[in-house]
PDB file of C-alpha atoms in Angstrom:
ATOM      1  CA  MET A   1     120.817 136.345  95.866  1.00  0.00           C
ATOM      2  CA  ASP A   2     119.521 133.994  93.179  1.00  0.00           C
ATOM      3  CA  ARG A   3     117.290 131.154  94.287  1.00  0.00           C
ATOM      4  CA  TYR A   4     118.469 127.802  92.926  1.00  0.00           C
ATOM      5  CA  TYR A   5     116.431 124.640  92.480  1.00  0.00           C
ATOM      6  CA  ILE A   6     117.222 121.012  91.747  1.00  0.00           C
ATOM      7  CA  ALA A   7     114.756 118.812  89.847  1.00  0.00           C
ATOM      8  CA  ILE A   8     115.307 115.041  89.819  1.00  0.00           C
ATOM      9  CA  ASP A   9     113.716 112.158  87.946  1.00  0.00           C
ATOM     10  CA  GLY A  10     115.104 108.874  89.230  1.00  0.00           C
ATOM     11  CA  GLY A  11     114.533 105.336  87.970  1.00  0.00           C
ATOM     12  CA  GLY A  12     116.084 101.917  88.180  1.00  0.00           C
ATOM     13  CA  THR A  13     118.503 102.418  85.281  1.00  0.00           C
ATOM     14  CA  LYS A  14     119.187 106.180  85.242  1.00  0.00           C
ATOM     15  CA  THR A  15     118.616 109.414  87.151  1.00  0.00           C
ATOM     16  CA  ASP A  16     118.064 112.743  85.378  1.00  0.00           C
ATOM     17  CA  ALA A  17     118.829 115.952  87.320  1.00  0.00           C
ATOM     18  CA  VAL A  18     118.549 119.654  86.452  1.00  0.00           C
ATOM     19  CA  LEU A  19     119.929 122.693  88.283  1.00  0.00           C
ATOM     20  CA  PHE A  20     118.132 125.953  87.501  1.00  0.00           C
ATOM     21  CA  ASN A  21     117.466 129.317  89.125  1.00  0.00           C
ATOM     22  CA  ALA A  22     114.513 131.610  89.689  1.00  0.00           C
ATOM     23  CA  ASN A  23     115.688 133.950  86.915  1.00  0.00           C
ATOM     24  CA  GLY A  24     114.924 131.262  84.347  1.00  0.00           C
ATOM     25  CA  LEU A  25     118.470 130.006  83.717  1.00  0.00           C
ATOM     26  CA  LEU A  26     118.973 126.276  83.223  1.00  0.00           C
ATOM     27  CA  VAL A  27     122.433 125.998  84.765  1.00  0.00           C
ATOM     28  CA  ASN A  28     123.193 122.311  84.253  1.00  0.00           C
ATOM     29  CA  ARG A  29     121.625 118.949  83.454  1.00  0.00           C
ATOM     30  CA  VAL A  30     123.245 115.563  84.050  1.00  0.00           C
ATOM     31  CA  ILE A  31     122.296 111.895  83.716  1.00  0.00           C
ATOM     32  CA  GLY A  32     123.541 109.525  86.422  1.00  0.00           C
ATOM     33  CA  ALA A  33     123.084 105.970  87.615  1.00  0.00           C
ATOM     34  CA  GLY A  34     119.775 104.535  88.786  1.00  0.00           C
ATOM     35  CA  THR A  35     118.555 105.284  92.310  1.00  0.00           C
ATOM     36  CA  ASN A  36     115.689 102.849  92.885  1.00  0.00           C
ATOM     37  CA  PRO A  37     116.137 101.460  96.425  1.00  0.00           C
ATOM     38  CA  ASN A  38     114.360  98.245  95.442  1.00  0.00           C
ATOM     39  CA  GLY A  39     117.387  97.300  93.392  1.00  0.00           C
ATOM     40  CA  MET A  40     120.203  98.315  95.785  1.00  0.00           C
ATOM     41  CA  ASP A  41     120.885  99.213  99.412  1.00  0.00           C
ATOM     42  CA  PHE A  42     120.586 102.779 100.663  1.00  0.00           C
ATOM     43  CA  THR A  43     124.349 103.220 101.048  1.00  0.00           C
ATOM     44  CA  ARG A  44     124.709 102.684  97.317  1.00  0.00           C
ATOM     45  CA  VAL A  45     121.725 104.953  96.601  1.00  0.00           C
ATOM     46  CA  THR A  46     123.426 107.725  98.583  1.00  0.00           C
ATOM     47  CA  GLU A  47     126.667 107.219  96.657  1.00  0.00           C
ATOM     48  CA  HIS A  48     124.818 107.460  93.347  1.00  0.00           C
ATOM     49  CA  PHE A  49     123.192 110.727  94.474  1.00  0.00           C
ATOM     50  CA  ARG A  50     126.570 112.034  95.706  1.00  0.00           C
ATOM     51  CA  SER A  51     128.131 111.379  92.295  1.00  0.00           C
ATOM     52  CA  LEU A  52     125.141 113.002  90.593  1.00  0.00           C
ATOM     53  CA  PHE A  53     125.336 116.152  92.727  1.00  0.00           C
ATOM     54  CA  SER A  54     129.102 116.388  92.234  1.00  0.00           C
ATOM     55  CA  ARG A  55     128.616 116.558  88.475  1.00  0.00           C
ATOM     56  CA  LEU A  56     125.504 118.729  88.635  1.00  0.00           C
ATOM     57  CA  LEU A  57     127.201 121.371  90.802  1.00  0.00           C
ATOM     58  CA  SER A  58     130.626 121.180  89.155  1.00  0.00           C
ATOM     59  CA  SER A  59     130.307 124.378  87.119  1.00  0.00           C
ATOM     60  CA  SER A  60     128.178 126.414  89.520  1.00  0.00           C
ATOM     61  CA  LYS A  61     127.886 125.678  93.229  1.00  0.00           C
ATOM     62  CA  PRO A  62     125.360 127.934  94.975  1.00  0.00           C
ATOM     63  CA  GLU A  63     125.570 128.487  98.721  1.00  0.00           C
ATOM     64  CA  ARG A  64     122.224 126.773  99.186  1.00  0.00           C
ATOM     65  CA  ILE A  65     119.402 125.134  97.248  1.00  0.00           C
ATOM     66  CA  ALA A  66     116.056 126.852  97.795  1.00  0.00           C
ATOM     67  CA  GLY A  67     114.054 123.762  96.839  1.00  0.00           C
ATOM     68  CA  CYS A  68     114.410 120.271  95.423  1.00  0.00           C
ATOM     69  CA  PHE A  69     111.729 117.930  94.169  1.00  0.00           C
ATOM     70  CA  ALA A  70     112.822 114.362  93.497  1.00  0.00           C
ATOM     71  CA  GLY A  71     110.394 112.076  91.685  1.00  0.00           C
ATOM     72  CA  LEU A  72     111.863 108.643  92.322  1.00  0.00           C
ATOM     73  CA  SER A  73     110.809 105.112  91.434  1.00  0.00           C
ATOM     74  CA  GLY A  74     110.460 102.891  94.484  1.00  0.00           C
ATOM     75  CA  SER A  75     109.240 105.761  96.676  1.00  0.00           C
ATOM     76  CA  ASP A  76     105.619 104.691  97.072  1.00  0.00           C
ATOM     77  CA  HIS A  77     105.786 104.035 100.836  1.00  0.00           C
ATOM     78  CA  PRO A  78     106.176 106.733 103.540  1.00  0.00           C
ATOM     79  CA  ALA A  79     109.126 104.927 105.169  1.00  0.00           C
ATOM     80  CA  LEU A  80     110.958 104.738 101.839  1.00  0.00           C
ATOM     81  CA  VAL A  81     110.210 108.400 101.103  1.00  0.00           C
ATOM     82  CA  GLN A  82     111.862 109.441 104.360  1.00  0.00           C
ATOM     83  CA  ARG A  83     114.907 107.265 103.790  1.00  0.00           C
ATOM     84  CA  LEU A  84     115.331 108.593 100.255  1.00  0.00           C
ATOM     85  CA  ALA A  85     115.057 112.154 101.583  1.00  0.00           C
ATOM     86  CA  ASP A  86     117.801 111.323 104.089  1.00  0.00           C
ATOM     87  CA  CYS A  87     119.948 109.973 101.241  1.00  0.00           C
ATOM     88  CA  LEU A  88     119.483 113.172  99.239  1.00  0.00           C
ATOM     89  CA  ARG A  89     120.376 115.461 102.151  1.00  0.00           C
ATOM     90  CA  ALA A  90     123.423 113.358 103.012  1.00  0.00           C
ATOM     91  CA  ALA A  91     124.613 113.349  99.402  1.00  0.00           C
ATOM     92  CA  CYS A  92     124.125 117.028  98.527  1.00  0.00           C
ATOM     93  CA  PRO A  93     127.220 119.151  99.324  1.00  0.00           C
ATOM     94  CA  VAL A  94     125.105 122.266  99.963  1.00  0.00           C
ATOM     95  CA  ARG A  95     122.089 122.799 102.193  1.00  0.00           C
ATOM     96  CA  ILE A  96     118.657 122.095 100.721  1.00  0.00           C
ATOM     97  CA  GLU A  97     116.076 124.386 102.329  1.00  0.00           C
ATOM     98  CA  HIS A  98     112.939 122.648 101.046  1.00  0.00           C
ATOM     99  CA  LEU A  99     113.020 119.022  99.962  1.00  0.00           C
ATOM    100  CA  SER A 100     110.109 116.980  98.647  1.00  0.00           C
ATOM    101  CA  VAL A 101     110.249 113.354  97.488  1.00  0.00           C
ATOM    102  CA  GLY A 102     107.497 111.631  95.522  1.00  0.00           C
ATOM    103  CA  SER A 103     106.859 109.015  92.875  1.00  0.00           C
ATOM    104  CA  ASP A 104     108.472 109.262  89.449  1.00  0.00           C
ATOM    105  CA  ALA A 105     104.916 108.929  88.115  1.00  0.00           C
ATOM    106  CA  MET A 106     104.344 112.475  89.404  1.00  0.00           C
ATOM    107  CA  ASN A 107     107.077 113.719  87.069  1.00  0.00           C
ATOM    108  CA  ALA A 108     105.463 111.904  84.146  1.00  0.00           C
ATOM    109  CA  LEU A 109     102.113 113.544  84.918  1.00  0.00           C
ATOM    110  CA  TRP A 110     103.483 117.027  85.483  1.00  0.00           C
ATOM    111  CA  SER A 111     105.608 116.893  82.327  1.00  0.00           C
ATOM    112  CA  GLY A 112     102.273 117.106  80.484  1.00  0.00           C
ATOM    113  CA  THR A 113     100.256 119.341  82.829  1.00  0.00           C
ATOM    114  CA  ASP A 114     102.975 121.855  83.790  1.00  0.00           C
ATOM    115  CA  GLY A 115     102.687 120.704  87.384  1.00  0.00           C
ATOM    116  CA  GLY A 116      98.897 120.791  87.537  1.00  0.00           C
ATOM    117  CA  PRO A 117      96.434 118.050  88.533  1.00  0.00           C
ATOM    118  CA  GLY A 118      95.442 115.307  86.119  1.00  0.00           C
ATOM    119  CA  LEU A 119      95.797 111.677  85.146  1.00  0.00           C
ATOM    120  CA  VAL A 120      98.773 109.895  83.597  1.00  0.00           C
ATOM    121  CA  ILE A 121      98.850 106.456  82.018  1.00  0.00           C
ATOM    122  CA  ILE A 122     102.398 105.172  81.773  1.00  0.00           C
ATOM    123  CA  ALA A 123     102.809 102.306  79.314  1.00  0.00           C
ATOM    124  CA  GLY A 124     106.426 101.339  78.857  1.00  0.00           C
ATOM    125  CA  THR A 125     108.013  98.055  79.859  1.00  0.00           C
ATOM    126  CA  GLY A 126     105.379  98.036  82.628  1.00  0.00           C
ATOM    127  CA  SER A 127     102.160 100.016  83.048  1.00  0.00           C
ATOM    128  CA  ILE A 128     100.537 102.088  85.767  1.00  0.00           C
ATOM    129  CA  VAL A 129      97.888 104.782  86.182  1.00  0.00           C
ATOM    130  CA  PHE A 130      98.627 107.698  88.485  1.00  0.00           C
ATOM    131  CA  GLY A 131      96.289 110.558  89.291  1.00  0.00           C
ATOM    132  CA  VAL A 132      96.304 113.822  91.218  1.00  0.00           C
ATOM    133  CA  PRO A 133      92.798 115.306  91.547  1.00  0.00           C
ATOM    134  CA  GLU A 134      92.213 118.944  92.497  1.00  0.00           C
ATOM    135  CA  SER A 135      92.138 117.862  96.156  1.00  0.00           C
ATOM    136  CA  GLY A 136      95.811 116.934  95.859  1.00  0.00           C
ATOM    137  CA  GLU A 137      95.311 113.405  97.225  1.00  0.00           C
ATOM    138  CA  SER A 138      97.100 111.219  94.712  1.00  0.00           C
ATOM    139  CA  PHE A 139      96.172 107.656  93.765  1.00  0.00           C
ATOM    140  CA  ARG A 140      97.569 104.825  91.674  1.00  0.00           C
ATOM    141  CA  ILE A 141      95.926 101.976  89.772  1.00  0.00           C
ATOM    142  CA  GLY A 142      97.755  98.922  88.484  1.00  0.00           C
ATOM    143  CA  GLY A 143     101.510  98.717  88.339  1.00  0.00           C
ATOM    144  CA  TRP A 144     101.475  95.398  90.178  1.00  0.00           C
ATOM    145  CA  GLY A 145     104.371  93.974  88.191  1.00  0.00           C
ATOM    146  CA  TYR A 146     104.772  91.563  85.315  1.00  0.00           C
ATOM    147  CA  LEU A 147     103.409  88.536  87.202  1.00  0.00           C
ATOM    148  CA  PHE A 148     100.086  90.027  88.279  1.00  0.00           C
ATOM    149  CA  GLY A 149      99.554  93.240  86.336  1.00  0.00           C
ATOM    150  CA  ASP A 150     101.206  95.640  83.874  1.00  0.00           C
ATOM    151  CA  GLU A 151      98.257  95.263  81.499  1.00  0.00           C
ATOM    152  CA  GLY A 152      98.811  96.815  78.081  1.00  0.00           C
ATOM    153  CA  SER A 153     102.532  97.225  78.756  1.00  0.00           C
ATOM    154  CA  GLY A 154     105.406  96.446  76.444  1.00  0.00           C
ATOM    155  CA  TYR A 155     106.243  93.363  78.463  1.00  0.00           C
ATOM    156  CA  ALA A 156     102.634  92.159  78.350  1.00  0.00           C
ATOM    157  CA  ILE A 157     102.543  92.608  74.559  1.00  0.00           C
ATOM    158  CA  GLY A 158     105.836  90.771  74.130  1.00  0.00           C
ATOM    159  CA  ARG A 159     104.784  87.933  76.441  1.00  0.00           C
ATOM    160  CA  GLU A 160     101.461  87.494  74.637  1.00  0.00           C
ATOM    161  CA  THR A 161     103.219  87.500  71.275  1.00  0.00           C
ATOM    162  CA  ILE A 162     105.539  84.706  72.373  1.00  0.00           C
ATOM    163  CA  ARG A 163     102.619  82.741  73.835  1.00  0.00           C
ATOM    164  CA  ARG A 164     100.530  82.988  70.668  1.00  0.00           C
ATOM    165  CA  VAL A 165     103.432  82.087  68.378  1.00  0.00           C
ATOM    166  CA  LEU A 166     104.171  79.015  70.492  1.00  0.00           C
ATOM    167  CA  MET A 167     100.483  78.077  70.194  1.00  0.00           C
ATOM    168  CA  ALA A 168     100.848  78.330  66.416  1.00  0.00           C
ATOM    169  CA  TYR A 169     103.853  76.008  66.617  1.00  0.00           C
ATOM    170  CA  ASP A 170     101.603  73.512  68.453  1.00  0.00           C
ATOM    171  CA  GLY A 171      98.975  73.830  65.727  1.00  0.00           C
ATOM    172  CA  ARG A 172      96.525  75.597  68.035  1.00  0.00           C
ATOM    173  CA  GLU A 173      96.777  78.871  66.089  1.00  0.00           C
ATOM    174  CA  LYS A 174      97.256  79.677  62.440  1.00  0.00           C
ATOM    175  CA  GLU A 175     100.899  80.554  61.855  1.00  0.00           C
ATOM    176  CA  THR A 176     101.688  84.089  60.691  1.00  0.00           C
ATOM    177  CA  GLU A 177     104.779  86.121  59.855  1.00  0.00           C
ATOM    178  CA  LEU A 178     105.312  86.685  63.580  1.00  0.00           C
ATOM    179  CA  THR A 179     106.892  83.230  63.804  1.00  0.00           C
ATOM    180  CA  LYS A 180     109.759  84.189  61.492  1.00  0.00           C
ATOM    181  CA  ALA A 181     110.002  87.600  63.166  1.00  0.00           C
ATOM    182  CA  LEU A 182     110.524  85.978  66.580  1.00  0.00           C
ATOM    183  CA  THR A 183     113.161  83.508  65.383  1.00  0.00           C
ATOM    184  CA  ASP A 184     115.065  86.439  63.869  1.00  0.00           C
ATOM    185  CA  TYR A 185     114.657  88.570  67.011  1.00  0.00           C
ATOM    186  CA  PHE A 186     115.924  85.867  69.376  1.00  0.00           C
ATOM    187  CA  HIS A 187     118.535  84.573  66.879  1.00  0.00           C
ATOM    188  CA  VAL A 188     117.347  80.958  66.855  1.00  0.00           C
ATOM    189  CA  GLN A 189     116.816  78.472  64.031  1.00  0.00           C
ATOM    190  CA  ALA A 190     113.445  77.074  65.163  1.00  0.00           C
ATOM    191  CA  ILE A 191     110.669  78.673  67.193  1.00  0.00           C
ATOM    192  CA  ALA A 192     110.851  75.955  69.880  1.00  0.00           C
ATOM    193  CA  ASP A 193     114.419  77.064  70.584  1.00  0.00           C
ATOM    194  CA  ILE A 194     113.311  80.462  71.891  1.00  0.00           C
ATOM    195  CA  VAL A 195     112.089  79.069  75.232  1.00  0.00           C
ATOM    196  CA  PRO A 196     115.471  78.879  77.019  1.00  0.00           C
ATOM    197  CA  VAL A 197     116.471  82.193  75.452  1.00  0.00           C
ATOM    198  CA  VAL A 198     113.268  83.870  76.669  1.00  0.00           C
ATOM    199  CA  TYR A 199     113.727  82.608  80.225  1.00  0.00           C
ATOM    200  CA  ARG A 200     117.199  84.166  80.278  1.00  0.00           C
ATOM    201  CA  SER A 201     115.956  87.470  78.855  1.00  0.00           C
ATOM    202  CA  THR A 202     115.260  90.612  80.856  1.00  0.00           C
ATOM    203  CA  LYS A 203     111.837  92.279  80.791  1.00  0.00           C
ATOM    204  CA  ASP A 204     113.023  95.055  78.489  1.00  0.00           C
ATOM    205  CA  VAL A 205     114.123  92.458  75.907  1.00  0.00           C
ATOM    206  CA  ILE A 206     110.629  90.953  75.910  1.00  0.00           C
ATOM    207  CA  ALA A 207     109.126  94.466  75.693  1.00  0.00           C
ATOM    208  CA  GLY A 208     111.433  95.127  72.744  1.00  0.00           C
ATOM    209  CA  LEU A 209     109.104  93.018  70.602  1.00  0.00           C
ATOM    210  CA  VAL A 210     106.526  95.825  70.479  1.00  0.00           C
ATOM    211  CA  PRO A 211     107.950  97.649  67.411  1.00  0.00           C
ATOM    212  CA  ILE A 212     108.165  94.314  65.571  1.00  0.00           C
ATOM    213  CA  VAL A 213     104.555  93.433  66.375  1.00  0.00           C
ATOM    214  CA  ALA A 214     103.475  96.962  65.397  1.00  0.00           C
ATOM    215  CA  GLY A 215     105.291  96.670  62.068  1.00  0.00           C
ATOM    216  CA  LYS A 216     103.661  93.334  61.272  1.00  0.00           C
ATOM    217  CA  ALA A 217     100.247  94.723  62.223  1.00  0.00           C
ATOM    218  CA  ASP A 218     100.774  97.624  59.812  1.00  0.00           C
ATOM    219  CA  GLN A 219     101.508  95.031  57.097  1.00  0.00           C
ATOM    220  CA  GLY A 220      98.207  93.284  57.779  1.00  0.00           C
ATOM    221  CA  ASP A 221      99.284  90.393  60.007  1.00  0.00           C
ATOM    222  CA  TRP A 222      96.022  89.384  61.721  1.00  0.00           C
ATOM    223  CA  LEU A 223      97.664  87.963  64.852  1.00  0.00           C
ATOM    224  CA  ALA A 224      99.793  91.059  65.425  1.00  0.00           C
ATOM    225  CA  GLY A 225      96.695  93.220  64.994  1.00  0.00           C
ATOM    226  CA  GLU A 226      94.733  91.111  67.462  1.00  0.00           C
ATOM    227  CA  ILE A 227      97.487  91.287  70.080  1.00  0.00           C
ATOM    228  CA  LEU A 228      97.721  95.080  69.796  1.00  0.00           C
ATOM    229  CA  ASN A 229      93.936  95.463  69.874  1.00  0.00           C
ATOM    230  CA  ASP A 230      93.782  93.428  73.098  1.00  0.00           C
ATOM    231  CA  ALA A 231      96.518  95.633  74.617  1.00  0.00           C
ATOM    232  CA  ALA A 232      94.595  98.756  73.596  1.00  0.00           C
ATOM    233  CA  GLU A 233      91.449  97.405  75.290  1.00  0.00           C
ATOM    234  CA  GLN A 234      93.409  96.829  78.490  1.00  0.00           C
ATOM    235  CA  LEU A 235      94.777 100.373  78.380  1.00  0.00           C
ATOM    236  CA  ILE A 236      91.285 101.770  77.763  1.00  0.00           C
ATOM    237  CA  SER A 237      90.097  99.925  80.869  1.00  0.00           C
ATOM    238  CA  LEU A 238      92.948 101.433  82.902  1.00  0.00           C
ATOM    239  CA  ILE A 239      92.191 104.944  81.638  1.00  0.00           C
ATOM    240  CA  ARG A 240      88.491 104.649  82.447  1.00  0.00           C
ATOM    241  CA  SER A 241      89.273 103.353  85.933  1.00  0.00           C
ATOM    242  CA  GLY A 242      91.305 106.507  86.536  1.00  0.00           C
ATOM    243  CA  ILE A 243      88.862 108.994  85.040  1.00  0.00           C
ATOM    244  CA  VAL A 244      86.034 107.937  87.363  1.00  0.00           C
ATOM    245  CA  ARG A 245      88.144 109.095  90.324  1.00  0.00           C
ATOM    246  CA  PHE A 246      87.692 112.717  89.183  1.00  0.00           C
ATOM    247  CA  PHE A 247      84.626 114.955  89.573  1.00  0.00           C
ATOM    248  CA  GLN A 248      85.253 116.413  86.124  1.00  0.00           C
ATOM    249  CA  GLU A 249      87.200 115.238  83.099  1.00  0.00           C
ATOM    250  CA  PRO A 250      90.916 115.487  83.960  1.00  0.00           C
ATOM    251  CA  GLU A 251      93.822 116.443  81.784  1.00  0.00           C
ATOM    252  CA  THR A 252      95.035 113.030  80.657  1.00  0.00           C
ATOM    253  CA  VAL A 253      98.693 112.406  79.853  1.00  0.00           C
ATOM    254  CA  LEU A 254     100.006 109.373  77.949  1.00  0.00           C
ATOM    255  CA  VAL A 255     103.664 108.504  78.547  1.00  0.00           C
ATOM    256  CA  GLY A 256     105.859 105.559  77.563  1.00  0.00           C
ATOM    257  CA  GLY A 257     107.102 103.668  74.548  1.00  0.00           C
ATOM    258  CA  VAL A 258     103.893 101.710  73.945  1.00  0.00           C
ATOM    259  CA  TRP A 259     102.155 104.948  72.943  1.00  0.00           C
ATOM    260  CA  LYS A 260     104.505 105.184  69.957  1.00  0.00           C
ATOM    261  CA  CYS A 261     102.547 102.273  68.478  1.00  0.00           C
ATOM    262  CA  HIS A 262     100.124 103.900  66.007  1.00  0.00           C
ATOM    263  CA  ALA A 263      97.615 101.025  66.136  1.00  0.00           C
ATOM    264  CA  ILE A 264      97.253 101.311  69.909  1.00  0.00           C
ATOM    265  CA  ARG A 265      97.055 105.105  69.855  1.00  0.00           C
ATOM    266  CA  ARG A 266      94.476 105.001  67.077  1.00  0.00           C
ATOM    267  CA  THR A 267      92.257 102.515  68.924  1.00  0.00           C
ATOM    268  CA  VAL A 268      92.461 104.321  72.270  1.00  0.00           C
ATOM    269  CA  CYS A 269      91.867 107.785  70.787  1.00  0.00           C
ATOM    270  CA  SER A 270      88.893 106.557  68.732  1.00  0.00           C
ATOM    271  CA  ARG A 271      87.214 104.890  71.720  1.00  0.00           C
ATOM    272  CA  LEU A 272      87.665 107.675  74.268  1.00  0.00           C
ATOM    273  CA  THR A 273      86.428 111.190  73.669  1.00  0.00           C
ATOM    274  CA  GLN A 274      88.678 113.334  75.843  1.00  0.00           C
ATOM    275  CA  PRO A 275      91.834 114.913  74.381  1.00  0.00           C
ATOM    276  CA  PHE A 276      95.155 113.361  75.347  1.00  0.00           C
ATOM    277  CA  ILE A 277      98.458 115.048  76.094  1.00  0.00           C
ATOM    278  CA  PHE A 278     101.661 113.527  74.731  1.00  0.00           C
ATOM    279  CA  PRO A 279     104.425 115.459  76.551  1.00  0.00           C
ATOM    280  CA  GLU A 280     107.073 117.260  74.524  1.00  0.00           C
ATOM    281  CA  PHE A 281     109.498 117.258  77.429  1.00  0.00           C
ATOM    282  CA  PRO A 282     111.234 114.549  79.483  1.00  0.00           C
ATOM    283  CA  PRO A 283     109.853 113.589  82.907  1.00  0.00           C
ATOM    284  CA  VAL A 284     112.464 115.701  84.716  1.00  0.00           C
ATOM    285  CA  TYR A 285     110.579 118.741  83.393  1.00  0.00           C
ATOM    286  CA  GLY A 286     107.661 117.640  85.570  1.00  0.00           C
ATOM    287  CA  SER A 287     109.935 117.929  88.593  1.00  0.00           C
ATOM    288  CA  MET A 288     111.022 121.399  87.439  1.00  0.00           C
ATOM    289  CA  ALA A 289     107.374 122.435  87.118  1.00  0.00           C
ATOM    290  CA  LYS A 290     106.705 121.175  90.630  1.00  0.00           C
ATOM    291  CA  CYS A 291     109.543 123.326  91.995  1.00  0.00           C
ATOM    292  CA  VAL A 292     108.246 126.420  90.203  1.00  0.00           C
ATOM    293  CA  ASN A 293     104.641 125.833  91.277  1.00  0.00           C
ATOM    294  CA  GLU A 294     105.555 125.027  94.866  1.00  0.00           C
ATOM    295  CA  TRP A 295     108.189 127.656  95.603  1.00  0.00           C
ATOM    296  CA  GLU A 296     107.910 130.280  92.837  1.00  0.00           C
ATOM    297  CA  HIS A 297     104.120 130.772  92.894  1.00  0.00           C
ATOM    298  CA  ARG A 298     103.385 129.143  89.526  1.00  0.00           C
ATOM    299  CA  LYS A 299     105.299 131.605  87.349  1.00  0.00           C
ATOM    300  CA  THR A 300     104.242 130.715  83.811  1.00  0.00           C
ATOM    301  CA  GLN A 301     106.913 132.922  82.248  1.00  0.00           C
ATOM    302  CA  LEU A 302     109.629 131.127  84.242  1.00  0.00           C
ATOM    303  CA  LEU A 303     108.377 127.737  83.026  1.00  0.00           C
ATOM    304  CA  ASP A 304     108.308 128.978  79.426  1.00  0.00           C
ATOM    305  CA  GLN A 305     111.939 130.133  79.699  1.00  0.00           C
ATOM    306  CA  LEU A 306     113.004 126.769  81.100  1.00  0.00           C
ATOM    307  CA  LYS A 307     111.126 124.856  78.404  1.00  0.00           C
ATOM    308  CA  LEU A 308     112.979 126.673  75.627  1.00  0.00           C
ATOM    309  CA  GLN A 309     116.349 125.790  77.150  1.00  0.00           C
ATOM    310  CA  LEU A 310     115.409 122.197  77.945  1.00  0.00           C
ATOM    311  CA  LYS A 311     114.635 121.567  74.260  1.00  0.00           C
ATOM    312  CA  THR A 312     118.230 122.175  73.245  1.00  0.00           C
ATOM    313  CA  TYR A 313     120.226 121.426  76.418  1.00  0.00           C
ATOM    314  CA  ASN A 314     122.104 118.138  76.104  1.00  0.00           C
ATOM    315  CA  PRO A 315     122.657 116.422  79.456  1.00  0.00           C
ATOM    316  CA  ALA A 316     126.202 115.537  80.473  1.00  0.00           C
TER     317      ALA A 316
END
């Protein structure tokens, strides 16, 4: 009988799930609603998982699932981990023999290390450092949210851009092309009019300024360059704070939209000597690698087969 596995990467806005077997066949992949318990009650989380499993197992429904790893945002407390595990078991229509729940940061790390130990620096809307040394005892640095942390994140870059442009409006900074860029982005006539718009905006809208700032920096805008350089310095500090937790230089994975900014990548890579991994595969692959390493004895050939299929498999 084939052994089937389910890999899950769950966040606040979407949940990515893959069904595969020990023979290297990627059976199905689906994208469902978010499953972060910090944004909804557990009854709703269970319903979202139930809908996800219904779609995932629609074409092939094995008698049992040999193992499932779910890397989920909002699962950084033991009590939450247990409740999320209960949600998964209640939602799945077939028995799960082995179930493990961890942080979605684990998926991000393992998507670059094939499930091995290392360090990941996630810089998207927010930022966080997550590490798994050889001892297996994981740690996190940062990720304290937009009010107190998220240094070097997309939100932090967007917030600083707005702050500096408003200073230029006051005459406390020299005005640059970022002023016009922000009025266009927020669809206002004058820069002072962005304040009520900004306070109504979600964090991802503020973080959406990063490509604009990066473009202006590439064109020589001094303020845009300074903002990105400051963000790079903050990310360098986060990386160094993670590296010192290891006895030897770890594999270091960089994940998130901020790393698409060439100016930030260039600064970070020039200041730090170790090689960086930019994963080719989505975070759910990290969950797949965990399943293979945990319950299939680290079969490299199996992972290679799954990688080839994941490159071309479009989720439903």
